[in-house]
Amino acid sequence: MSGPWDAEIKLLYPVDAGTFFTVDGIRSATAFDAIANVEIGENLNENVDQHDVWVAVRNLSKSTTIATGHGGGVLKPENNTPRREEIRIQIAGGWTADVGDLLELVASYKVTAGVNTTFSSRTSEKFVVDG
């Protein structure tokens, strides 16, 4: 669990679009989703305004970013309660990579509470372009 004034991405992973089934291999140009499991500590959650997750799909074989996505939104503060959510970020189709290229997701997470912000980052397990 995050500390009472902290927020962080606990897990980041790619899934088939609209599901929770993890991607092992993916065809080039296929739309898919990224799931970010996030936590906000109890004290910070009493003052939150918004949270945002930015995800980049990195092609490690070619050292390029091939797609990006964003998720999150406005939050309602909750008293004496930590927040745990899964944020789904859609990665649009149309990106290109070669068969055998190794991909990973890289994400940053920002929580805004008034004039205060906190950031966290995470990378996913690697997955392969298989078609």
CSV table of C-alpha atoms in Angstrom, one decimal:
chain,number,residue,atom,x,y,z
A,1,MET,CA,0.0,0.0,0.0
A,2,SER,CA,1.1,3.5,-0.7
A,3,GLY,CA,1.9,5.8,2.2
A,4,PRO,CA,-0.9,8.0,3.5
A,5,TRP,CA,0.4,11.0,1.4
A,6,ASP,CA,1.6,9.0,-1.6
A,7,ALA,CA,0.2,7.8,-4.9
A,8,GLU,CA,1.7,5.2,-7.3
A,9,ILE,CA,1.2,2.8,-10.1
A,10,LYS,CA,1.4,-0.6,-8.6
A,11,LEU,CA,1.1,-2.7,-11.9
A,12,LEU,CA,1.0,-1.9,-15.6
A,13,TYR,CA,0.2,-4.5,-18.3
A,14,PRO,CA,-1.1,-4.8,-21.9
A,15,VAL,CA,-4.4,-6.6,-22.5
A,16,ASP,CA,-6.5,-7.5,-25.5
A,17,ALA,CA,-8.9,-4.6,-26.3
A,18,GLY,CA,-11.9,-4.6,-23.9
A,19,THR,CA,-10.7,-7.6,-21.8
A,20,PHE,CA,-8.4,-8.4,-18.9
A,21,PHE,CA,-6.5,-11.1,-20.9
A,22,THR,CA,-2.8,-10.2,-21.0
A,23,VAL,CA,-1.0,-9.8,-24.3
A,24,ASP,CA,1.8,-12.3,-24.8
A,25,GLY,CA,2.2,-11.6,-28.5
A,26,ILE,CA,0.4,-9.0,-30.7
A,27,ARG,CA,0.0,-8.4,-34.4
A,28,SER,CA,1.4,-5.1,-35.8
A,29,ALA,CA,-1.3,-2.3,-36.0
A,30,THR,CA,-3.7,-4.0,-33.6
A,31,ALA,CA,-5.6,-1.9,-31.0
A,32,PHE,CA,-5.2,-3.0,-27.4
A,33,ASP,CA,-5.5,-1.6,-23.9
A,34,ALA,CA,-3.1,-0.9,-21.1
A,35,ILE,CA,-4.3,-1.5,-17.5
A,36,ALA,CA,-2.7,0.6,-14.7
A,37,ASN,CA,-3.5,-0.5,-11.2
A,38,VAL,CA,-3.1,2.6,-9.1
A,39,GLU,CA,-3.3,3.5,-5.4
A,40,ILE,CA,-3.7,6.8,-3.6
A,41,GLY,CA,-3.0,7.0,0.2
A,42,GLU,CA,-5.7,7.8,2.7
A,43,ASN,CA,-4.6,11.4,3.5
A,44,LEU,CA,-3.9,12.4,-0.1
A,45,ASN,CA,-7.2,10.9,-1.2
A,46,GLU,CA,-9.0,13.3,1.2
A,47,ASN,CA,-7.7,16.2,-1.0
A,48,VAL,CA,-7.5,14.9,-4.5
A,49,ASP,CA,-8.8,16.8,-7.6
A,50,GLN,CA,-7.6,14.7,-10.6
A,51,HIS,CA,-5.3,11.9,-11.7
A,52,ASP,CA,-3.7,11.2,-15.0
A,53,VAL,CA,-1.9,8.2,-16.6
A,54,TRP,CA,0.2,8.6,-19.7
A,55,VAL,CA,1.3,5.5,-21.5
A,56,ALA,CA,3.9,5.0,-24.2
A,57,VAL,CA,4.4,1.8,-26.2
A,58,ARG,CA,8.2,1.4,-26.7
A,59,ASN,CA,9.7,-0.7,-29.4
A,60,LEU,CA,12.8,-1.9,-27.6
A,61,SER,CA,14.2,-3.6,-30.7
A,62,LYS,CA,14.3,-0.2,-32.5
A,63,SER,CA,14.5,2.3,-29.6
A,64,THR,CA,11.3,4.1,-30.7
A,65,THR,CA,7.9,5.0,-29.3
A,66,ILE,CA,5.2,3.6,-31.6
A,67,ALA,CA,2.0,4.6,-29.8
A,68,THR,CA,0.7,6.6,-26.8
A,69,GLY,CA,-2.4,6.8,-24.7
A,70,HIS,CA,-3.9,8.8,-21.8
A,71,GLY,CA,-6.4,7.9,-19.1
A,72,GLY,CA,-7.6,9.2,-15.7
A,73,GLY,CA,-9.9,12.1,-14.9
A,74,VAL,CA,-11.5,14.1,-12.1
A,75,LEU,CA,-11.6,12.6,-8.7
A,76,LYS,CA,-14.0,13.2,-5.7
A,77,PRO,CA,-12.2,13.3,-2.4
A,78,GLU,CA,-13.0,10.5,0.1
A,79,ASN,CA,-12.5,10.8,3.8
A,80,ASN,CA,-10.5,8.2,5.7
A,81,THR,CA,-10.3,5.9,2.6
A,82,PRO,CA,-7.4,4.9,0.5
A,83,ARG,CA,-8.2,4.7,-3.2
A,84,ARG,CA,-7.4,1.7,-5.4
A,85,GLU,CA,-8.4,1.7,-9.1
A,86,GLU,CA,-7.7,0.1,-12.4
A,87,ILE,CA,-7.4,2.6,-15.2
A,88,ARG,CA,-7.9,1.4,-18.7
A,89,ILE,CA,-6.0,3.3,-21.4
A,90,GLN,CA,-6.8,2.6,-25.0
A,91,ILE,CA,-4.0,2.2,-27.4
A,92,ALA,CA,-5.2,2.9,-31.0
A,93,GLY,CA,-4.5,0.5,-33.8
A,94,GLY,CA,-2.4,1.7,-36.8
A,95,TRP,CA,1.1,1.5,-35.1
A,96,THR,CA,3.7,-0.4,-37.0
A,97,ALA,CA,6.4,-2.9,-35.8
A,98,ASP,CA,8.2,-5.9,-37.4
A,99,VAL,CA,7.6,-9.5,-36.5
A,100,GLY,CA,9.9,-10.3,-33.6
A,101,ASP,CA,10.2,-6.8,-32.2
A,102,LEU,CA,10.1,-6.6,-28.5
A,103,LEU,CA,7.7,-4.1,-26.9
A,104,GLU,CA,7.0,-2.7,-23.5
A,105,LEU,CA,4.7,-0.2,-21.9
A,106,VAL,CA,6.1,2.8,-20.0
A,107,ALA,CA,3.7,4.9,-17.9
A,108,SER,CA,3.8,8.0,-15.6
A,109,TYR,CA,1.0,8.7,-13.1
A,110,LYS,CA,0.2,12.1,-11.7
A,111,VAL,CA,-2.2,12.9,-8.9
A,112,THR,CA,-3.2,16.5,-8.3
A,113,ALA,CA,-4.5,17.7,-4.9
A,114,GLY,CA,-4.9,21.5,-4.9
A,115,VAL,CA,-1.5,23.0,-5.6
A,116,ASN,CA,0.3,19.7,-4.7
A,117,THR,CA,1.2,17.0,-7.2
A,118,THR,CA,2.8,13.6,-6.9
A,119,PHE,CA,4.2,11.4,-9.6
A,120,SER,CA,4.9,7.7,-10.1
A,121,SER,CA,6.1,5.6,-13.0
A,122,ARG,CA,6.1,1.9,-14.0
A,123,THR,CA,7.1,-0.3,-16.9
A,124,SER,CA,5.3,-3.5,-18.0
A,125,GLU,CA,6.5,-7.0,-18.8
A,126,LYS,CA,7.8,-7.2,-22.3
A,127,PHE,CA,5.8,-8.6,-25.2
A,128,VAL,CA,6.5,-9.6,-28.8
A,129,VAL,CA,5.1,-8.6,-32.2
A,130,ASP,CA,4.1,-12.0,-33.6
A,131,GLY,CA,2.4,-11.1,-36.9
